[in-house]
Short mmCIF file of C-alpha atoms in Angstrom, two decimals:
data_model
loop_
_atom_site.label_atom_id
_atom_site.label_comp_id
_atom_site.label_asym_id
_atom_site.label_seq_id
_atom_site.Cartn_x
_atom_site.Cartn_y
_atom_site.Cartn_z
CA UNK A 2 17.74 5.37 -3.48
CA UNK A 3 16.93 8.81 -4.75
CA UNK A 4 18.65 8.02 -8.01
CA UNK A 5 16.57 4.87 -8.33
CA UNK A 6 13.46 6.84 -7.58
CA UNK A 7 14.23 9.49 -10.10
CA UNK A 8 15.08 6.86 -12.67
CA UNK A 9 11.51 5.65 -12.49
CA UNK A 10 10.09 9.09 -12.78
CA UNK A 11 8.45 10.23 -15.93
CA UNK A 12 9.48 13.69 -16.86
CA UNK A 13 7.01 15.04 -19.32
CA UNK A 14 7.42 18.68 -20.07
CA UNK A 15 3.78 19.59 -20.28
CA UNK A 16 2.81 23.09 -19.45
CA UNK A 17 0.03 23.09 -16.91
CA UNK A 18 -2.38 25.44 -15.33
CA UNK A 19 -2.34 25.75 -11.58
CA UNK A 20 -5.33 26.71 -9.50
CA UNK A 21 -4.29 28.74 -6.48
CA UNK A 22 -5.51 27.92 -3.00
CA UNK A 23 -7.12 30.39 -0.63
CA UNK A 24 -5.31 33.03 1.42
CA UNK A 25 -2.04 32.34 -0.27
CA UNK A 26 1.07 34.39 0.33
CA UNK A 27 3.04 35.89 -2.48
CA UNK A 28 4.90 32.84 -3.84
CA UNK A 29 8.07 34.90 -3.96
CA UNK A 30 7.94 35.26 -0.16
CA UNK A 31 8.24 31.50 0.14
CA UNK A 32 11.68 29.90 -0.07
CA UNK A 33 12.47 28.92 -3.67
CA UNK A 34 13.14 25.19 -3.95
CA UNK A 35 14.07 22.99 -6.84
CA UNK A 36 12.48 19.58 -7.11
CA UNK A 37 15.86 18.01 -6.45
CA UNK A 38 16.09 19.95 -3.17
CA UNK A 39 12.61 18.84 -2.12
CA UNK A 40 13.43 15.21 -2.86
CA UNK A 41 16.79 15.43 -1.10
CA UNK A 42 15.03 16.65 2.04
CA UNK A 43 12.48 13.82 1.84
CA UNK A 44 15.27 11.30 1.41
CA UNK A 45 17.16 12.77 4.37
CA UNK A 46 14.15 12.35 6.68
CA UNK A 47 13.43 8.83 5.39
CA UNK A 48 17.05 7.76 5.79
CA UNK A 49 17.66 9.42 9.15
CA UNK A 50 18.85 6.70 11.52
CA UNK A 51 18.50 6.73 15.26
CA UNK A 52 18.56 4.33 18.17
CA UNK A 53 15.50 3.77 20.30
CA UNK A 54 16.71 3.83 23.89
CA UNK A 55 14.71 2.86 26.94
CA UNK A 56 14.23 6.54 27.79
CA UNK A 57 12.51 7.01 24.41
CA UNK A 58 9.93 4.31 25.10
CA UNK A 59 8.21 6.19 27.90
CA UNK A 60 6.15 9.38 27.61
CA UNK A 61 6.63 11.49 30.67
CA UNK A 62 3.57 13.68 30.42
CA UNK A 63 -0.16 13.11 30.80
CA UNK A 64 -1.50 10.98 27.95
CA UNK A 65 -5.04 10.35 26.80
CA UNK A 66 -4.17 6.65 26.80
CA UNK A 67 -1.22 4.69 28.13
CA UNK A 68 1.79 5.30 25.91
CA UNK A 69 2.99 2.38 23.84
CA UNK A 70 6.10 2.85 21.74
CA UNK A 71 6.15 1.71 18.09
CA UNK A 72 9.71 0.49 18.40
CA UNK A 73 11.77 -2.14 20.16
CA UNK A 74 14.36 -1.45 22.81
CA UNK A 75 17.72 -0.58 21.22
CA UNK A 76 16.22 -0.85 17.75
CA UNK A 77 18.19 1.02 15.11
CA UNK A 78 15.43 2.77 13.20
CA UNK A 79 15.63 4.29 9.74
CA UNK A 80 13.24 7.20 9.24
CA UNK A 81 12.12 9.90 11.65
CA UNK A 82 9.35 8.63 13.92
CA UNK A 83 5.72 9.31 13.05
CA UNK A 84 4.36 11.72 15.64
CA UNK A 85 0.79 12.93 15.21
CA UNK A 86 0.88 16.73 15.35
CA UNK A 87 4.69 16.68 15.34
CA UNK A 88 6.91 18.86 13.20
CA UNK A 89 10.49 17.97 14.14
CA UNK A 90 13.36 18.20 11.70
CA UNK A 91 16.22 15.70 12.13
CA UNK A 92 18.20 17.94 14.48
CA UNK A 93 15.21 18.71 16.68
CA UNK A 94 14.24 15.06 16.68
CA UNK A 95 17.68 13.89 17.79
CA UNK A 96 17.82 16.56 20.47
CA UNK A 97 14.41 15.57 21.83
CA UNK A 98 15.42 11.92 21.93
CA UNK A 99 18.57 12.88 23.81
CA UNK A 100 16.36 14.89 26.19
CA UNK A 101 14.41 11.70 27.00
CA UNK A 102 11.29 12.41 24.96
CA UNK A 103 9.37 9.45 23.62
CA UNK A 104 9.84 8.38 20.01
CA UNK A 105 6.65 9.03 18.07
CA UNK A 106 2.95 8.88 18.88
CA UNK A 107 -0.49 8.35 17.42
CA UNK A 108 -3.57 10.48 17.92
CA UNK A 109 -4.88 8.00 20.47
CA UNK A 110 -2.16 9.18 22.84
CA UNK A 111 -3.44 12.74 22.56
CA UNK A 112 -1.27 15.61 21.39
CA UNK A 113 1.78 15.43 23.57
CA UNK A 114 4.58 17.74 24.48
CA UNK A 115 6.79 14.84 25.41
CA UNK A 116 7.02 12.93 22.15
CA UNK A 117 9.28 13.53 19.16
CA UNK A 118 8.79 13.11 15.44
CA UNK A 119 6.78 14.41 12.53
CA UNK A 120 3.37 13.73 11.00
CA UNK A 121 2.28 13.48 7.37
CA UNK A 122 1.54 17.14 6.73
CA UNK A 123 4.46 18.29 8.85
CA UNK A 124 6.68 16.13 6.69
CA UNK A 125 5.44 17.54 3.37
CA UNK A 126 5.55 21.09 4.74
CA UNK A 127 9.12 20.57 5.92
CA UNK A 128 10.15 19.17 2.53
CA UNK A 129 8.64 22.33 1.05
CA UNK A 130 10.93 24.45 3.23
CA UNK A 131 8.42 25.43 5.90
CA UNK A 132 9.19 25.76 9.60
CA UNK A 133 5.51 26.44 10.44
CA UNK A 134 3.38 23.34 10.99
CA UNK A 135 0.75 22.85 8.32
CA UNK A 136 -2.18 20.45 8.26
CA UNK A 137 -3.77 18.77 5.26
CA UNK A 138 -6.29 21.63 4.92
CA UNK A 139 -4.19 24.76 5.33
CA UNK A 140 -1.27 23.36 3.34
CA UNK A 141 -3.22 24.82 0.42
CA UNK A 142 -1.87 28.21 1.63
CA UNK A 143 1.53 27.31 0.21
CA UNK A 144 0.47 25.15 -2.71
CA UNK A 145 -1.67 25.11 -5.81
CA UNK A 146 -3.72 22.49 -7.64
CA UNK A 147 -1.97 21.56 -10.87
CA UNK A 148 -4.34 20.63 -13.69
CA UNK A 149 -2.54 17.71 -15.19
CA UNK A 150 -2.86 13.98 -15.63
CA UNK A 151 -2.03 12.52 -12.23
CA UNK A 152 -1.10 9.17 -13.70
CA UNK A 153 1.49 10.42 -16.16
CA UNK A 154 2.48 14.01 -15.50
CA UNK A 155 3.21 14.36 -11.80
CA UNK A 156 6.72 15.42 -10.94
CA UNK A 157 8.84 14.50 -7.93
CA UNK A 158 8.21 17.00 -5.16
CA UNK A 159 4.49 17.42 -5.86
CA UNK A 160 2.10 15.99 -3.29
CA UNK A 161 -1.10 13.95 -3.19
CA UNK A 162 -3.44 15.24 -0.51
CA UNK A 163 -6.71 14.12 1.02
CA UNK A 164 -7.93 16.93 3.21
CA UNK A 165 -8.51 15.89 6.80
CA UNK A 166 -6.86 12.53 6.29
CA UNK A 167 -3.37 12.19 4.84
CA UNK A 168 -0.80 13.66 2.49
CA UNK A 169 2.13 12.02 0.67
CA UNK A 170 5.02 13.41 -1.34
CA UNK A 171 5.19 12.06 -4.87
CA UNK A 172 8.59 10.63 -5.86
CA UNK A 173 7.95 8.97 -9.22
CA UNK A 174 6.22 6.22 -11.15
CA UNK A 175 7.20 2.57 -11.08
CA UNK A 176 7.52 0.78 -14.41
CA UNK A 177 4.17 -0.89 -13.70
CA UNK A 178 2.52 2.54 -13.41
CA UNK A 179 2.06 2.61 -9.64
CA UNK A 180 3.18 5.61 -7.60
CA UNK A 181 6.29 5.83 -5.45
CA UNK A 182 5.79 8.17 -2.50
CA UNK A 183 7.53 9.41 0.59
CA UNK A 184 5.27 9.66 3.59
CA UNK A 185 5.20 9.97 7.35
CA UNK A 186 2.96 6.98 7.91
CA UNK A 187 1.32 5.97 11.16
CA UNK A 188 1.24 2.28 10.28
CA UNK A 189 4.98 2.25 9.59
CA UNK A 190 5.59 4.48 12.60
CA UNK A 191 8.10 6.60 10.67
CA UNK A 192 8.95 8.42 7.46
CA UNK A 193 9.36 5.91 4.63
CA UNK A 194 9.86 5.64 0.92
CA UNK A 195 6.79 3.61 0.01
CA UNK A 196 6.95 1.54 -3.17
CA UNK A 197 4.03 -0.69 -2.21
CA UNK A 198 1.19 1.71 -2.83
CA UNK A 199 -1.50 1.00 -5.38
CA UNK A 200 -3.43 3.87 -6.88
CA UNK A 201 -6.62 2.76 -5.19
CA UNK A 202 -4.97 3.24 -1.79
CA UNK A 203 -4.86 6.94 -2.73
CA UNK A 204 -8.51 7.14 -3.70
CA UNK A 205 -9.85 10.68 -3.34
CA UNK A 206 -6.40 12.29 -3.18
CA UNK A 207 -5.72 15.41 -5.21
CA UNK A 208 -2.39 16.76 -6.44
CA UNK A 209 -0.70 19.79 -4.95
CA UNK A 210 2.34 21.69 -6.11
CA UNK A 211 4.51 23.88 -3.88
CA UNK A 212 3.96 27.51 -4.86
CA UNK A 213 7.58 28.50 -5.26
CA UNK A 214 8.99 25.39 -6.88
CA UNK A 215 11.81 26.24 -9.28
CA UNK A 216 11.71 24.17 -12.44
CA UNK A 217 15.21 23.18 -13.54
CA UNK B 10 -19.49 -18.81 -34.86
CA UNK B 11 -19.43 -21.27 -32.07
CA UNK B 12 -20.80 -19.80 -28.94
CA UNK B 13 -21.03 -21.79 -25.78
CA UNK B 14 -23.57 -20.29 -23.47
CA UNK B 15 -24.41 -22.59 -20.65
CA UNK B 16 -25.60 -20.06 -18.14
CA UNK B 17 -24.95 -22.15 -15.07
CA UNK B 18 -21.32 -22.67 -16.04
CA UNK B 19 -20.79 -19.42 -17.83
CA UNK B 20 -17.90 -18.35 -15.70
CA UNK B 21 -15.77 -21.27 -16.89
CA UNK B 22 -16.46 -21.05 -20.56
CA UNK B 23 -15.26 -18.86 -23.32
CA UNK B 24 -17.10 -17.84 -26.41
CA UNK B 25 -15.07 -18.66 -29.48
CA UNK B 26 -15.54 -17.05 -32.82
CA UNK B 27 -13.74 -17.67 -36.04
CA UNK B 28 -13.33 -14.88 -38.49
CA UNK B 29 -11.00 -15.02 -41.45
CA UNK B 30 -9.42 -18.14 -40.02
CA UNK B 31 -8.32 -16.44 -36.79
CA UNK B 32 -9.68 -17.69 -33.53
CA UNK B 33 -10.72 -15.00 -31.09
CA UNK B 34 -11.70 -15.83 -27.57
CA UNK B 35 -14.12 -13.48 -25.90
CA UNK B 36 -13.20 -13.39 -22.22
CA UNK B 37 -15.95 -14.40 -19.85
CA UNK B 38 -16.79 -12.53 -16.69
CA UNK B 39 -16.08 -14.48 -13.53
CA UNK B 40 -18.75 -13.83 -10.96
CA UNK B 41 -18.27 -13.68 -7.21
CA UNK B 42 -18.24 -17.17 -5.73
CA UNK B 43 -18.26 -16.58 -2.01
CA UNK B 44 -17.98 -13.91 0.67
CA UNK B 45 -16.60 -14.34 4.16
CA UNK B 46 -17.15 -11.79 6.90
CA UNK B 47 -14.87 -11.40 9.90
CA UNK B 48 -15.94 -9.08 12.72
CA UNK B 49 -13.77 -6.15 13.73
CA UNK B 50 -13.35 -4.05 16.85
CA UNK B 51 -12.27 -0.47 17.11
CA UNK B 52 -8.83 0.20 18.51
CA UNK B 53 -8.58 3.20 20.79
CA UNK B 54 -5.05 3.02 22.06
CA UNK B 55 -4.82 0.00 24.24
CA UNK B 56 -4.84 -3.69 23.48
CA UNK B 57 -6.46 -4.65 26.76
CA UNK B 58 -10.08 -5.78 26.89
CA UNK B 59 -10.11 -6.52 23.19
CA UNK B 60 -11.64 -9.64 21.72
CA UNK B 61 -8.97 -11.99 20.33
CA UNK B 62 -11.41 -13.36 17.75
CA UNK B 63 -11.96 -9.98 16.10
CA UNK B 64 -9.64 -8.05 13.83
CA UNK B 65 -8.75 -4.50 14.75
CA UNK B 66 -9.41 -1.17 13.04
CA UNK B 67 -8.24 2.29 14.03
CA UNK B 68 -10.51 4.97 12.59
CA UNK B 69 -7.96 7.78 12.72
CA UNK B 70 -8.52 11.36 13.70
CA UNK B 71 -7.89 14.60 11.85
CA UNK B 72 -4.92 14.30 9.52
CA UNK B 73 -4.44 10.65 10.32
CA UNK B 74 -5.06 7.68 8.09
CA UNK B 75 -7.20 4.82 9.33
CA UNK B 76 -5.28 1.65 10.07
CA UNK B 77 -6.17 -2.01 10.14
CA UNK B 78 -5.27 -5.38 8.61
CA UNK B 79 -2.47 -4.89 6.10
CA UNK B 80 -1.88 -8.28 4.53
CA UNK B 81 -3.17 -11.83 4.36
CA UNK B 82 -2.56 -15.16 2.76
CA UNK B 83 -4.44 -18.40 2.19
CA UNK B 84 -3.22 -21.80 3.39
CA UNK B 85 -3.58 -24.93 1.30
CA UNK B 86 -6.54 -26.08 3.41
CA UNK B 87 -8.29 -22.75 2.84
CA UNK B 88 -7.50 -21.22 6.22
CA UNK B 89 -6.77 -17.50 6.18
CA UNK B 90 -3.82 -15.89 7.96
CA UNK B 91 -4.29 -12.15 8.49
CA UNK B 92 -1.89 -9.51 9.81
CA UNK B 93 -3.40 -7.47 12.64
CA UNK B 94 -0.59 -4.96 13.21
CA UNK B 95 -2.47 -2.81 15.72
CA UNK B 96 -2.41 -5.75 18.12
CA UNK B 97 0.99 -6.93 16.84
CA UNK B 98 -0.24 -10.39 15.91
CA UNK B 99 -1.22 -12.75 13.13
CA UNK B 100 -4.70 -14.29 13.30
CA UNK B 101 -5.80 -17.54 11.66
CA UNK B 102 -9.40 -18.08 10.52
CA UNK B 103 -10.92 -21.07 8.78
CA UNK B 104 -12.41 -20.95 5.30
CA UNK B 105 -15.75 -19.85 6.76
CA UNK B 106 -14.22 -17.00 8.73
CA UNK B 107 -14.31 -18.74 12.09
CA UNK B 108 -11.49 -17.82 14.47
CA UNK B 109 -8.94 -20.59 14.97
CA UNK B 110 -5.97 -19.06 16.77
CA UNK B 111 -3.75 -16.03 17.11
CA UNK B 112 0.00 -15.71 17.23
CA UNK B 113 1.10 -12.77 19.32
CA UNK B 114 4.35 -11.64 17.76
CA UNK B 115 4.83 -8.41 19.74
CA UNK B 116 5.88 -6.81 16.49
CA UNK B 117 3.71 -4.88 14.02
CA UNK B 118 3.76 -7.36 11.14
CA UNK B 119 2.67 -5.54 7.99
CA UNK B 120 3.01 -8.30 5.38
CA UNK B 121 2.70 -12.07 5.32
CA UNK B 122 3.22 -14.74 2.69
CA UNK B 123 2.98 -18.50 3.17
CA UNK B 124 5.76 -20.57 1.63
CA UNK B 125 6.85 -24.19 1.47
CA UNK B 126 3.48 -25.79 2.04
CA UNK B 127 2.27 -23.43 4.76
CA UNK B 128 4.91 -24.39 7.32
CA UNK B 129 6.85 -21.18 6.94
CA UNK B 130 5.59 -17.65 6.68
CA UNK B 131 7.60 -14.77 5.37
CA UNK B 132 6.85 -11.67 7.42
CA UNK B 133 7.75 -8.01 7.12
CA UNK B 134 7.86 -5.70 10.12
CA UNK B 135 6.24 -2.29 9.59
CA UNK B 136 8.50 -0.28 11.87
CA UNK B 137 11.77 -1.59 10.49
CA UNK B 138 11.03 -2.97 7.03
CA UNK B 139 12.93 -6.14 7.97
CA UNK B 140 11.92 -9.56 6.69
CA UNK B 141 11.68 -12.67 8.81
CA UNK B 142 11.04 -16.32 8.15
CA UNK B 143 8.65 -17.65 10.74
CA UNK B 144 8.08 -21.33 11.49
CA UNK B 145 4.33 -21.55 11.96
CA UNK B 146 4.56 -24.99 13.55
CA UNK B 147 5.95 -23.68 16.80
CA UNK B 148 3.74 -22.27 19.52
CA UNK B 149 3.65 -18.62 20.44
CA UNK B 150 5.67 -19.24 23.56
CA UNK B 151 8.62 -20.48 21.57
CA UNK B 152 8.59 -18.35 18.50
CA UNK B 153 11.18 -19.02 15.92
CA UNK B 154 11.90 -16.14 13.60
CA UNK B 155 14.96 -15.96 11.39
CA UNK B 156 15.88 -12.71 9.66
CA UNK B 157 16.13 -13.02 5.89
CA UNK B 158 17.31 -10.60 3.25
CA UNK B 159 14.99 -11.53 0.43
CA UNK B 160 11.73 -9.65 0.07
CA UNK B 161 8.42 -10.80 -1.36
CA UNK B 162 8.13 -12.28 -4.83
CA UNK B 163 5.66 -9.65 -5.92
CA UNK B 164 8.05 -6.83 -5.02
CA UNK B 165 9.78 -7.51 -8.31
CA UNK B 166 8.54 -5.59 -11.27
CA UNK B 167 7.19 -8.27 -13.57
CA UNK B 168 4.98 -6.06 -15.66
CA UNK B 169 5.45 -2.79 -17.46
CA UNK B 170 2.82 -0.21 -18.25
CA UNK B 171 3.09 1.22 -21.76
CA UNK B 172 1.32 4.10 -23.43
CA UNK B 173 -2.09 3.85 -25.10
CA UNK B 174 -3.63 1.40 -22.61
CA UNK B 175 -1.06 -1.32 -23.21
CA UNK B 176 1.30 -3.28 -21.06
CA UNK B 177 3.76 -6.16 -21.04
CA UNK B 178 3.66 -9.07 -18.61
CA UNK B 179 6.76 -11.17 -18.03
CA UNK B 180 6.29 -14.85 -17.26
CA UNK B 181 8.94 -16.91 -15.59
CA UNK B 182 8.88 -19.87 -13.30
CA UNK B 183 11.36 -20.47 -10.54
CA UNK B 184 14.33 -22.45 -11.75
CA UNK B 185 13.46 -21.67 -15.33
CA UNK B 186 15.87 -19.15 -16.77
CA UNK B 187 13.83 -18.45 -19.87
CA UNK B 188 11.44 -15.56 -19.68
CA UNK B 189 8.33 -15.40 -21.78
CA UNK B 190 6.26 -12.29 -22.13
CA UNK B 191 2.96 -11.22 -23.60
CA UNK B 192 1.14 -8.00 -24.31
CA UNK B 193 -1.93 -6.68 -22.55
CA UNK B 194 -4.29 -4.49 -24.53
CA UNK B 195 -6.84 -2.78 -22.35
CA UNK B 196 -9.78 -2.05 -24.60
CA UNK B 197 -11.71 0.43 -22.52
CA UNK B 198 -12.76 4.05 -22.47
CA UNK B 199 -10.96 4.33 -19.15
CA UNK B 200 -7.24 4.94 -18.89
CA UNK B 201 -5.06 2.02 -17.86
CA UNK B 202 -2.92 3.31 -14.98
CA UNK B 203 -1.21 0.26 -13.51
CA UNK B 204 -0.56 -3.37 -14.26
CA UNK B 205 0.47 -6.06 -11.80
CA UNK B 206 1.51 -9.62 -12.51
CA UNK B 207 0.26 -12.06 -9.86
CA UNK B 208 2.27 -14.89 -11.38
CA UNK B 209 1.82 -17.98 -13.49
CA UNK B 210 0.39 -21.23 -12.11
CA UNK B 211 1.47 -24.79 -12.90
CA UNK B 212 -1.01 -24.96 -15.77
CA UNK B 213 0.54 -21.90 -17.38
CA UNK B 214 -2.30 -19.53 -16.52
CA UNK B 215 -1.21 -16.00 -15.63
CA UNK B 216 -3.26 -13.64 -13.48
CA UNK B 217 -2.89 -9.93 -14.07
CA UNK B 218 -4.39 -7.09 -12.02
CA UNK B 219 -5.19 -3.82 -13.73
CA UNK B 220 -6.10 -0.43 -12.34
CA UNK B 221 -7.98 1.97 -14.58
CA UNK B 222 -9.22 5.51 -14.10
CA UNK B 223 -12.20 7.35 -15.58
CA UNK B 224 -10.57 10.75 -15.01
CA UNK B 225 -7.11 12.15 -14.46
CA UNK B 226 -7.34 15.13 -12.08
CA UNK B 227 -8.00 13.29 -8.80
CA UNK B 228 -7.44 9.67 -7.88
CA UNK B 229 -10.45 7.52 -8.73
CA UNK B 230 -9.76 3.93 -9.64
CA UNK B 231 -11.46 0.80 -10.90
CA UNK B 232 -9.91 -2.65 -10.77
CA UNK B 233 -9.99 -5.63 -13.10
CA UNK B 234 -8.27 -8.97 -12.70
CA UNK B 235 -7.60 -10.89 -15.88
CA UNK B 236 -6.76 -14.52 -16.53
CA UNK B 237 -4.52 -15.40 -19.48
CA UNK B 238 -4.20 -19.05 -20.50
CA UNK B 239 -1.00 -20.93 -21.27
CA UNK B 240 -1.10 -19.51 -24.80
CA UNK B 241 -1.20 -16.02 -23.32
CA UNK B 242 -4.77 -15.46 -24.47
CA UNK B 243 -7.16 -13.49 -22.27
CA UNK B 244 -9.87 -16.00 -21.36
CA UNK B 245 -11.62 -14.62 -18.28
CA UNK B 246 -11.79 -11.58 -16.07
CA UNK B 247 -13.18 -10.33 -12.78
CA UNK B 248 -14.83 -6.96 -13.17
CA UNK B 249 -17.20 -6.69 -10.22
CA UNK B 250 -14.46 -5.71 -7.78
CA UNK B 251 -15.53 -3.43 -4.95
CA UNK B 252 -12.90 -0.74 -4.45
CA UNK B 253 -14.57 1.07 -1.54
CA UNK B 254 -12.37 -0.01 1.34
CA UNK B 255 -11.99 1.74 4.67
CA UNK B 256 -8.39 0.62 5.08
CA UNK B 257 -6.32 -0.22 2.00
CA UNK B 258 -4.11 -3.21 2.76
CA UNK B 259 -0.65 -3.56 1.23
CA UNK B 260 -1.75 -6.98 -0.02
CA UNK B 261 -5.36 -6.65 -1.05
CA UNK B 262 -5.40 -9.68 -3.38
CA UNK B 263 -4.03 -13.22 -3.30
CA UNK B 264 -4.28 -15.86 -6.00
CA UNK B 265 -4.21 -19.24 -4.26
CA UNK B 266 -5.61 -22.71 -4.95
CA UNK B 267 -7.07 -21.55 -8.30
CA UNK B 268 -9.07 -18.88 -6.55
CA UNK B 269 -8.76 -15.12 -6.28
CA UNK B 270 -9.14 -13.65 -2.78
CA UNK B 271 -9.71 -9.99 -1.95
CA UNK B 272 -9.42 -8.67 1.60
CA UNK B 273 -11.57 -5.59 2.24
CA UNK B 274 -11.23 -4.00 5.69
CA UNK B 275 -14.34 -1.90 6.34
CA UNK B 276 -15.33 0.06 9.43
CA UNK B 277 -17.45 -2.69 10.91
CA UNK B 278 -16.07 -5.91 9.39
CA UNK B 279 -13.44 -7.38 7.17
CA UNK B 280 -14.83 -8.94 4.02
CA UNK B 281 -13.04 -11.63 2.07
CA UNK B 282 -14.32 -11.96 -1.49
CA UNK B 283 -13.53 -15.17 -3.38
CA UNK B 284 -13.74 -15.87 -7.10
CA UNK B 285 -13.16 -19.34 -8.59
CA UNK B 286 -10.69 -19.24 -11.44
CA UNK B 287 -10.86 -22.81 -12.76
#
């Protein structure tokens, strides 16, 4: 799938100017990552398979609203579950499921200590090598705003971010010009490779580039 | 120059001009024909005490996208079938937006497409990506869903975006091995950023959706839908398309029964815009 994704990507070797975010660390203190490494991590989270057991369909801690699981009993799911506020990597996710935590949650459940998964900004942060949980606002601490043409010059591993709302990881362009993205999406309930996005569904999003990306 | 300007029927006519022996057709603007409004209710985490006749929207909190209806289709009699994944159901409304019935599927259906004269619906499940063929004639208590491998027709790439505001659209009809194609030239100050082929009807007309952008440093998009006749000539277009949606469905447009439908989930209602294409 990654190969297919990269095949669609447009690699234009434009030099660009990046506008740093606020309160940024020295980029060299961040883990250096190639774009291929970022995409491999995204693919790993989107392709992670797990079984939804009955113990993973119940949240065993106080919830703002009754817990309803996204998934069916014994469903074999591909993609780590969407968990609002979550930041679990595949190993942590599997361990939590084995420890009887519930698979995924939305904000309407309230932030829970008894659900497992990852949310949109946690996903992008993890793909960018971060263990700390970032949100769509403070992810600017580890990224910069590239000044390029979004519709032709984005590279796999950059992100499209709408502060306070959602963030996706750019994977490439389809032949018809539309974007291919990886995202931890609430509606899908998991991390997915999304090839059904139109540009207008990303209205108001701005590009971000990981500060210590290593161009190959 | 022959120019047909009957104002009342303007949307169906093209202005023809002859210059140097070549016939150029100036595409006419198709104006909005009709708007349907369907009420919505806000989802807050539980499906109980919700009104079956209303569609459902989740506003989302910090760092969370809003959610709502994701797909729709139009039956031959004009009825609308709309995915309401938050309540794990498909809802049927008549051509005026009046509630007819709901089918509780107990699965978050993210996409729907009617096939074979409305009797069967192809469905996709959000949380698994799987496709099912659903027999709409059966009642909700005896659902019949068969898993299928094949995705939706419009998943195939049938158009290619080229440089300099150009594109290629591939025409083919089922059972016909030959593939015809034509070029799209987007004559605008804005940059053409995507091109989508909605397919060719029995009369040979092809509908093409374009996205264009006035700038390139953040995502801001305009939409145009164009109609090409059976000679692959641009004859009409829809330009007054509202792109300010609260929730962006996977399937925002459908071309059915010689009409173009747009589903626009807003915070307080779902609007269906309809343009006549014939």
